[in-house]
PDB file of C-alpha atoms in Angstrom:
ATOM      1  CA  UNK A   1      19.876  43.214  29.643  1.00  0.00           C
ATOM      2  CA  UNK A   2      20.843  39.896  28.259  1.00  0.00           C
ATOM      3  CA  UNK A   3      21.651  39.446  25.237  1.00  0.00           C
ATOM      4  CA  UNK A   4      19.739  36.617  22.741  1.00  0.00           C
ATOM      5  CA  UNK A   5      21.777  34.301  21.078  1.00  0.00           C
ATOM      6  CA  UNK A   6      20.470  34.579  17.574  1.00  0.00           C
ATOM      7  CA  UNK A   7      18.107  37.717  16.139  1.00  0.00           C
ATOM      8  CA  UNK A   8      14.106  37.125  16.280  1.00  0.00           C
ATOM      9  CA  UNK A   9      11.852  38.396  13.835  1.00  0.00           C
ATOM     10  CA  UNK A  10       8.364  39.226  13.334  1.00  0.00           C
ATOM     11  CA  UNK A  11       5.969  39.433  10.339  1.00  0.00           C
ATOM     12  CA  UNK A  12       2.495  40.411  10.399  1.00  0.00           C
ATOM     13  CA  UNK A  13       1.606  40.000   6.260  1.00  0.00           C
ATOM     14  CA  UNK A  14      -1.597  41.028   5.052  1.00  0.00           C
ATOM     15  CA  UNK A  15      -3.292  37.668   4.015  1.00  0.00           C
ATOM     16  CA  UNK A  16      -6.029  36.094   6.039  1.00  0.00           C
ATOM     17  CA  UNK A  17      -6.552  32.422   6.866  1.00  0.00           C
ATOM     18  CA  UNK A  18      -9.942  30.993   6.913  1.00  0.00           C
ATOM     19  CA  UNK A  19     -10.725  31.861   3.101  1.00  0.00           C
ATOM     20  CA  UNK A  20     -13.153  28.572   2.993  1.00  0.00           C
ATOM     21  CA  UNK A  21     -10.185  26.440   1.704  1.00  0.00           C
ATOM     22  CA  UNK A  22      -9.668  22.736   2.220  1.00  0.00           C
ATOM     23  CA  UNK A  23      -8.700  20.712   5.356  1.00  0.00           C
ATOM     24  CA  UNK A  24      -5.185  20.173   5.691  1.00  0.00           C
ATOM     25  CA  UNK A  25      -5.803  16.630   6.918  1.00  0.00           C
ATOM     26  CA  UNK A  26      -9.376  15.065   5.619  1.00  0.00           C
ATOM     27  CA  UNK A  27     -11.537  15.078   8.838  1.00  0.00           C
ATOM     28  CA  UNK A  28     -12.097  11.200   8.407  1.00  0.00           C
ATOM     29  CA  UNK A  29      -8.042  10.462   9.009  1.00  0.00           C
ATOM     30  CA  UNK A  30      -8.568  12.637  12.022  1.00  0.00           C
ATOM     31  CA  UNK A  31     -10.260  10.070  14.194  1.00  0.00           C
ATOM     32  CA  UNK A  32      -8.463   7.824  16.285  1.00  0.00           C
ATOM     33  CA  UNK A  33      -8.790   5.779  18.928  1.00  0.00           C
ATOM     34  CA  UNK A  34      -7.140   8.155  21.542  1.00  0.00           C
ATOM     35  CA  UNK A  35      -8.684  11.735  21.515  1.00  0.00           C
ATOM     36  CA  UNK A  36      -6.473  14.551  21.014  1.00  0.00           C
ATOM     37  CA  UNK A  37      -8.294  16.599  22.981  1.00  0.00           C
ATOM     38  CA  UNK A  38      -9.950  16.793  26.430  1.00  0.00           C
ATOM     39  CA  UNK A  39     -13.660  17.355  26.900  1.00  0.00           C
ATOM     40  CA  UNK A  40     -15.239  19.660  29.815  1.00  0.00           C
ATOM     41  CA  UNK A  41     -18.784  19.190  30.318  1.00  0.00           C
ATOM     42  CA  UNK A  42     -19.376  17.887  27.033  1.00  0.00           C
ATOM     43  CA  UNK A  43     -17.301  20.713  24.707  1.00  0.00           C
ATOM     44  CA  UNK A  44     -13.720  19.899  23.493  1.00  0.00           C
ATOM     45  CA  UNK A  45     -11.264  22.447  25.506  1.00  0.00           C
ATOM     46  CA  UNK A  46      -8.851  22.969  22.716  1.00  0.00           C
ATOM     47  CA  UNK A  47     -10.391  23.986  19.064  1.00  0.00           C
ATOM     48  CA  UNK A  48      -7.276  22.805  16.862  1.00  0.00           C
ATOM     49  CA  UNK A  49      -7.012  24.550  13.045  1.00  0.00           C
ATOM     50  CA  UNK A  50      -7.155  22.410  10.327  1.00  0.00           C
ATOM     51  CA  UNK A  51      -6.385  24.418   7.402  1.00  0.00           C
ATOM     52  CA  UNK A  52      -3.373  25.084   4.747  1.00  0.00           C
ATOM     53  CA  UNK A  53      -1.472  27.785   4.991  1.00  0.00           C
ATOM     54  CA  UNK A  54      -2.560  30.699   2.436  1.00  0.00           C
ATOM     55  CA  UNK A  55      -0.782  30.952  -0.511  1.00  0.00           C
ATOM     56  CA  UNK A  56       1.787  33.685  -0.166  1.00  0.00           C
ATOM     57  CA  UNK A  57       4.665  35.775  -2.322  1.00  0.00           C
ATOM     58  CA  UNK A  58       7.288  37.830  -2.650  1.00  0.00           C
ATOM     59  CA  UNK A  59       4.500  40.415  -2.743  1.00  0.00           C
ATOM     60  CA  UNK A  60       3.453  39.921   0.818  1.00  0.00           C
ATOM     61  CA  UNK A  61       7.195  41.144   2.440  1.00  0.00           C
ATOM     62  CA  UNK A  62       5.682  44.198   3.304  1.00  0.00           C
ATOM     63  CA  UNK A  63       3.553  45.336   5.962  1.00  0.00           C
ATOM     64  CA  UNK A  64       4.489  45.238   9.788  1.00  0.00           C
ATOM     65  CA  UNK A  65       7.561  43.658  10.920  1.00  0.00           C
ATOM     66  CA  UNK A  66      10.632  44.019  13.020  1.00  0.00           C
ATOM     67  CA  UNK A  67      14.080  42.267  13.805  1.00  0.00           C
ATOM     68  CA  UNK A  68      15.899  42.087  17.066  1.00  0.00           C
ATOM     69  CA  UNK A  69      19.318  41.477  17.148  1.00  0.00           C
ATOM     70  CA  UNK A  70      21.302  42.166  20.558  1.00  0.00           C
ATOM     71  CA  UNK A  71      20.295  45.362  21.803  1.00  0.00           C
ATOM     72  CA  UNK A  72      19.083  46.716  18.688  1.00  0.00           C
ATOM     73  CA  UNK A  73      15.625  46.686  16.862  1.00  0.00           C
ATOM     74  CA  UNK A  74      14.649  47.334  13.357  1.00  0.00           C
ATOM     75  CA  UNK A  75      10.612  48.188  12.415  1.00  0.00           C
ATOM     76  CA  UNK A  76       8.986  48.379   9.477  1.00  0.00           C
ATOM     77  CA  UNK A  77       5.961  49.016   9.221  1.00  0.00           C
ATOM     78  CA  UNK A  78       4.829  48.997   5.658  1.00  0.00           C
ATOM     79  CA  UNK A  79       1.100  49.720   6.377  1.00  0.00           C
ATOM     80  CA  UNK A  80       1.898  53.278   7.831  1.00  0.00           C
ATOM     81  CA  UNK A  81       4.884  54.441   5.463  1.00  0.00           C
ATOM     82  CA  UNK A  82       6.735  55.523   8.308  1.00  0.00           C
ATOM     83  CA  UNK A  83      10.210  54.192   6.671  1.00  0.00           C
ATOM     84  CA  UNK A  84      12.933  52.085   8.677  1.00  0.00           C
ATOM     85  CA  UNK A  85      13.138  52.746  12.136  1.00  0.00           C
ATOM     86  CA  UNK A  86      16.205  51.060  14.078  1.00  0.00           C
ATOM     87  CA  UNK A  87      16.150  51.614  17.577  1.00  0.00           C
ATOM     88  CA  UNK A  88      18.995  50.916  20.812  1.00  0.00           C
ATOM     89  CA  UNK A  89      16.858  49.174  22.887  1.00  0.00           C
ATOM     90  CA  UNK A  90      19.494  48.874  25.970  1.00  0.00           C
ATOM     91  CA  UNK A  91      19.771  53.066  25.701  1.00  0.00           C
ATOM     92  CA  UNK A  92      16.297  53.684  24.601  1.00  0.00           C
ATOM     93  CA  UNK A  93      13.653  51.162  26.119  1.00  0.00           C
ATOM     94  CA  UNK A  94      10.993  53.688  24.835  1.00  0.00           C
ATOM     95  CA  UNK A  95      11.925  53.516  21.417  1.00  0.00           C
ATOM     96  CA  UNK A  96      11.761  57.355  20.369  1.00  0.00           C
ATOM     97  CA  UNK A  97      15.619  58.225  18.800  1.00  0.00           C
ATOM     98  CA  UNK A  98      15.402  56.790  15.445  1.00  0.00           C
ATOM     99  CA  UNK A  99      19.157  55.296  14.762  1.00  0.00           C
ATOM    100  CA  UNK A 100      18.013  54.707  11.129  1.00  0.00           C
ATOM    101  CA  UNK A 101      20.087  57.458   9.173  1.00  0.00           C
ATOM    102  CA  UNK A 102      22.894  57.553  12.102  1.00  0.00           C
ATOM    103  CA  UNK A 103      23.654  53.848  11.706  1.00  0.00           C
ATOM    104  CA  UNK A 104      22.721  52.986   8.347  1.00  0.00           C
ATOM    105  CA  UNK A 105      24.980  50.231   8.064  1.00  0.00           C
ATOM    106  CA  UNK A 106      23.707  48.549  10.509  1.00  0.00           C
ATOM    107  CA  UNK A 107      19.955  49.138   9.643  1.00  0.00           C
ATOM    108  CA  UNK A 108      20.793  48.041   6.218  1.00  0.00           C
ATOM    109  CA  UNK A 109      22.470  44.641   7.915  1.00  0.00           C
ATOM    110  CA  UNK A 110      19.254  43.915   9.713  1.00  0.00           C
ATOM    111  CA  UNK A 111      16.985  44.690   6.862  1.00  0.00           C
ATOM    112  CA  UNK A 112      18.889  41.843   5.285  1.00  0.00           C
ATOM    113  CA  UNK A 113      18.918  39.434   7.747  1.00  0.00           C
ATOM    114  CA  UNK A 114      15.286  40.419   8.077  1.00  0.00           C
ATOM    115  CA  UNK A 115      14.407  39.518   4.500  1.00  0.00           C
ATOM    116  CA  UNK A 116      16.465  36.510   4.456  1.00  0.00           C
ATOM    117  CA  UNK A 117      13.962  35.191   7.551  1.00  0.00           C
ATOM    118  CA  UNK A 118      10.795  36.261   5.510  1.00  0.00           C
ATOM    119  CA  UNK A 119      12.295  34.102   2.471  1.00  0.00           C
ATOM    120  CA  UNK A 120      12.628  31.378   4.493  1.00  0.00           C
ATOM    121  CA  UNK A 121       9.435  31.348   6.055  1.00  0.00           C
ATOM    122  CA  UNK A 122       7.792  31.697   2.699  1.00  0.00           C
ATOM    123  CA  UNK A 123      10.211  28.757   1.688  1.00  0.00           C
ATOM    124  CA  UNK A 124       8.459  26.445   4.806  1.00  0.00           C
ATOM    125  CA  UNK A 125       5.263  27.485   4.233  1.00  0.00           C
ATOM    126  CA  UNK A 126       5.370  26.759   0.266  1.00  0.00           C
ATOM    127  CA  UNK A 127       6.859  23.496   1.658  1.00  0.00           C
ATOM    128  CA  UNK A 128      10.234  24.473  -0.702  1.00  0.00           C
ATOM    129  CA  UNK A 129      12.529  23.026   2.465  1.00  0.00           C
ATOM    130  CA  UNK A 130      10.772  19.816   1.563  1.00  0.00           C
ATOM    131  CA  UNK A 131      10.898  18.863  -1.649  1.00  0.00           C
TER     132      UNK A 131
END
């Protein structure tokens, strides 16, 4: 299996979009004189979001989310309480021996580097690498 340069992470937090907030961008600064978008038989093909991020915390780090870092793969899923779950995914595509307690110091290194991602998402999306 190759190996990925740098981990990837995943984050499924437990706020919906679409909560009747503003625009992002007002709908009037939106128009142009070159469309973004192609029409088919009338109906735009693409229907682009236009909508702020919602407002997130701290709070929302739990829930479903994982890490993968060379052949190894951390889940937690905070919705089912089934703890941390690190997995060797070059000796155990099928994910079902739980290297959690075996290699805790590794499981503990990914939960880090897992938390450090979620901080810095939270950081771009509350526009914090910005100002």
């Amino acid at each position: 299996m190759k190996q990925r340069g740098n981990p990837i992470a995943f984050w499924n937090f437990p706020v919906e979009t679409g909560q009747g907030g503003k625009p992002y961008i007002e709908p009037e600064l939106q128009k142009g004189t070159t469309p973004l978008v192609k029409q088919m038989r009338g109906l735009f093909t693409r229907n682009f979001r236009n909508e702020h991020h919602p407002r997130i915390t701290e709070e929302n780090f739990h829930g479903a989310r994982a890490i993968i870092s060379g052949d190894y793969k951390l889940v937690i899923d905070g919705d089912k309480n089934t703890g941390v779950e690190l997995f060797d995914l070059k000796k155990d595509s099928a994910e079902s021996n739980n290297l959690a307690k075996s290699q805790a110091a590794l499981a503990k290194k990914l939960q880090l580097q897992l938390l450090e991602w979620q901080t810095s998402v939270l950081n771009s999306l509350m526009e914090a690498d910005y100002k």
